[in-house]
Amino acid sequence: MPEPLAVRELLDLDREHVWHPYGPMPGRAEPLLVESASGVRLRVTDPAGDRAELVDGMSSWWSAIHGYNHPVLNEAARGQLDRMSHVMFGGLTHEPAVRLAARLVEITPEPLRHVFLADSGSVSVEVAVKMCLQYWRSRGRPGKRRLLTWRGGYHGDTWQPMSVCDPDGGMHHLWSGVLPHQVFADTPPGGFDDPPDPRYAAHVRELIARHADELAAVIVEPVVQGAGGMRFHSPGYLRVLREACDEHDVLLVLDEIATGFGRTGALFAAGHAGIAPDVMCLGKALTGGYLTMAATLCTTRVAEGISRGEVPVLAHGPTFMGNPLAAAVANASIDLLLGQDWALEVKRIESGLREGLADASSIARVRDVRVLGAIGVVQLDHEVDIAAATRAAVRSGVWLRPFRDLVYTMPPYVTGDEDVARICAAVLAAARQG
Ligand SMILES: *Cc1c(COP(=O)(O)O)cnc(C)c1O
């Protein structure tokens, strides 16, 4: 084993050489150094060398739903590691991937029957887009190659996903002329419990009808728009999209990478609307936050359409496709989730967040407070001072990562009531300081 590096030395090397998400080079912010994590706690050291245990309010970006260092998931990883951590997926197959695909088909809406295992959420969205464009190409309609989405969304950082991210937040101005030019509807208005606005429904229907000849698919995040602004909307809008897509021969892609596996109170957010998409993307919580893996599911209609085309294959095959280690942990994570009353746990956290965040609306410059499932959001009327807000949360013993005008939390489902209360207190402190 090499000698462990001193904290200062590590942070200096980090600043000099390592890109962080949406970061400059050299780095400006001082990240906390994580030494280990278990349950809902991260053990961190700050740049001054002081150690602390922080309650995790972020689930490592929606993924660590069972918390860290979970004995069942550790065992699944160890067991698979002793057999093989990876083999190629071309010409070979293995039980973890086959079981995972079958399980995903079983738990997602009925018409989804075929699974592409990718190595990250963004890639699963690329694959979804490729499926849709190729479907229409195979059907002799290559002109159907644009996408429609609503503003305020987030679908990942590679090119096709970037083209359907919110055009303002997604830095489209930087890439105008480079990104594919997509069709944007307005951001869906209202909240989760508000009835769908008929004028908005008409606006979306009209756009889909007008562009039907050039649209391959509509792609949206169902019910919760995550990294594009943490907004919730009525499930009724998903029914509007489903109907309009059917009427005008457009495919519907639901990106459930953030919402999947119970986060919003339904196992998949499409369930709130009782609809099924033609293509669905899953990721983030798929492996319980252990390893990187995502999945693109599609219906038999889409798969057969592709397979009857001039090029009758889906031409995509990442090196680490179907990674056995990730698939084994994903299987264990899904068993763990479905083996408990997960909906009750999410409800419990929802109640805790409602109670704990209720006072946020009286804080100066707070514009909105909203809770859905295990998601709590405090929106300010200005950009958050991220460093100040993060420091305030850390002083309260909690890890949060605010962005834009938002201080928010989506804790692991195993977070106890006291820790939920603590997270809420930290969100309030961060909203005051930020
Ligand atoms: C995070 C996210 C992605 C991108 O997933 P990565 O694994 O980060 O590439 C895509 N869509 C949604 C809705 C997401 O939340």
Tab-separated table of N, CA, C and O and ligand atoms in Angstrom, residues 61-62 119-123 125 154-157 221 226-227 255-259 284 292 294, ligand 1:
chain	number	residue	atom	x	y	z
A	61	TRP	N	-26.336	12.569	-5.448
A	61	TRP	CA	-27.114	12.874	-6.643
A	61	TRP	C	-28.158	11.803	-6.950
A	61	TRP	O	-28.101	11.156	-7.987
A	62	TRP	N	-29.054	11.614	-6.055
A	62	TRP	CA	-30.260	10.781	-6.170
A	62	TRP	C	-29.991	9.275	-6.174
A	62	TRP	O	-30.921	8.490	-6.374
A	119	ASP	N	-23.637	2.470	-19.674
A	119	ASP	CA	-22.772	2.712	-18.518
A	119	ASP	C	-22.988	4.055	-17.837
A	119	ASP	O	-22.355	4.334	-16.824
A	120	SER	N	-23.857	4.896	-18.362
A	120	SER	CA	-24.207	6.112	-17.616
A	120	SER	C	-25.543	6.619	-18.115
A	120	SER	O	-26.014	6.233	-19.199
A	121	GLY	N	-26.135	7.502	-17.339
A	121	GLY	CA	-27.433	8.042	-17.704
A	121	GLY	C	-27.405	8.754	-19.050
A	121	GLY	O	-28.281	8.554	-19.895
A	122	SER	N	-26.399	9.585	-19.248
A	122	SER	CA	-26.312	10.327	-20.512
A	122	SER	C	-26.256	9.369	-21.702
A	122	SER	O	-26.898	9.612	-22.735
A	123	VAL	N	-25.493	8.300	-21.562
A	123	VAL	CA	-25.398	7.337	-22.665
A	123	VAL	C	-26.751	6.652	-22.881
A	123	VAL	O	-27.162	6.416	-24.022
A	125	VAL	N	-29.580	8.000	-22.547
A	125	VAL	CA	-30.409	8.958	-23.304
A	125	VAL	C	-29.954	8.985	-24.767
A	125	VAL	O	-30.781	9.011	-25.689
A	154	TYR	N	-33.570	18.457	-17.799
A	154	TYR	CA	-32.158	18.057	-17.794
A	154	TYR	C	-32.087	16.582	-18.211
A	154	TYR	O	-32.801	15.743	-17.654
A	155	HIS	N	-31.242	16.278	-19.189
A	155	HIS	CA	-31.149	14.892	-19.671
A	155	HIS	C	-29.716	14.403	-19.801
A	155	HIS	O	-29.485	13.359	-20.411
A	156	GLY	N	-28.745	15.153	-19.261
A	156	GLY	CA	-27.369	14.672	-19.304
A	156	GLY	C	-26.466	15.634	-20.050
A	156	GLY	O	-26.912	16.650	-20.600
A	157	ASP	N	-25.181	15.313	-20.078
A	157	ASP	CA	-24.160	16.257	-20.535
A	157	ASP	C	-23.518	15.902	-21.870
A	157	ASP	O	-22.654	16.643	-22.345
A	221	GLU	N	-38.719	14.532	-18.558
A	221	GLU	CA	-38.654	13.928	-17.226
A	221	GLU	C	-40.076	13.930	-16.672
A	221	GLU	O	-40.688	14.990	-16.589
A	226	GLY	N	-35.519	17.577	-12.616
A	226	GLY	CA	-34.482	17.558	-11.584
A	226	GLY	C	-33.455	18.664	-11.742
A	226	GLY	O	-33.695	19.820	-11.388
A	227	ALA	N	-32.310	18.311	-12.302
A	227	ALA	CA	-31.172	19.232	-12.354
A	227	ALA	C	-31.458	20.479	-13.185
A	227	ALA	O	-30.686	21.434	-13.156
A	255	ASP	N	-37.610	10.033	-19.375
A	255	ASP	CA	-36.307	9.945	-18.720
A	255	ASP	C	-36.568	9.854	-17.214
A	255	ASP	O	-36.840	10.855	-16.564
A	256	GLU	N	-36.512	8.617	-16.703
A	256	GLU	CA	-36.765	8.372	-15.270
A	256	GLU	C	-35.455	8.158	-14.516
A	256	GLU	O	-35.426	7.493	-13.475
A	257	ILE	N	-34.381	8.712	-15.054
A	257	ILE	CA	-33.074	8.501	-14.433
A	257	ILE	C	-33.057	9.036	-13.002
A	257	ILE	O	-32.513	8.401	-12.097
A	258	ALA	N	-33.692	10.196	-12.777
A	258	ALA	CA	-33.746	10.757	-11.420
A	258	ALA	C	-34.969	10.258	-10.654
A	258	ALA	O	-34.918	10.059	-9.440
A	259	THR	N	-36.089	10.075	-11.343
A	259	THR	CA	-37.358	9.795	-10.652
A	259	THR	C	-37.579	8.312	-10.367
A	259	THR	O	-38.418	7.977	-9.525
A	284	LYS	N	-28.987	6.388	-12.204
A	284	LYS	CA	-28.826	6.880	-10.829
A	284	LYS	C	-29.059	5.812	-9.751
A	284	LYS	O	-28.121	5.126	-9.391
A	292	THR	N	-21.571	2.731	-11.665
A	292	THR	CA	-22.251	3.425	-12.745
A	292	THR	C	-22.898	2.435	-13.709
A	292	THR	O	-22.242	1.539	-14.245
A	294	ALA	N	-26.744	2.308	-16.348
A	294	ALA	CA	-28.040	2.864	-16.722
A	294	ALA	C	-28.695	1.898	-17.703
A	294	ALA	O	-28.047	0.955	-18.177
B	1	LIG	C1	-28.494	12.650	-13.961
B	1	LIG	C2	-29.441	12.618	-15.066
B	1	LIG	C3	-29.038	12.253	-16.366
B	1	LIG	C4	-27.602	11.949	-16.715
B	1	LIG	O1	-27.108	10.826	-16.065
B	1	LIG	P1	-25.513	10.644	-15.904
B	1	LIG	O2	-25.375	9.299	-15.267
B	1	LIG	O3	-25.057	11.767	-15.029
B	1	LIG	O4	-24.930	10.706	-17.259
B	1	LIG	C5	-30.000	12.207	-17.352
B	1	LIG	N1	-31.292	12.501	-17.086
B	1	LIG	C6	-31.719	12.841	-15.855
B	1	LIG	C7	-33.155	13.112	-15.625
B	1	LIG	C8	-30.810	12.927	-14.807
B	1	LIG	O5	-31.231	13.305	-13.589
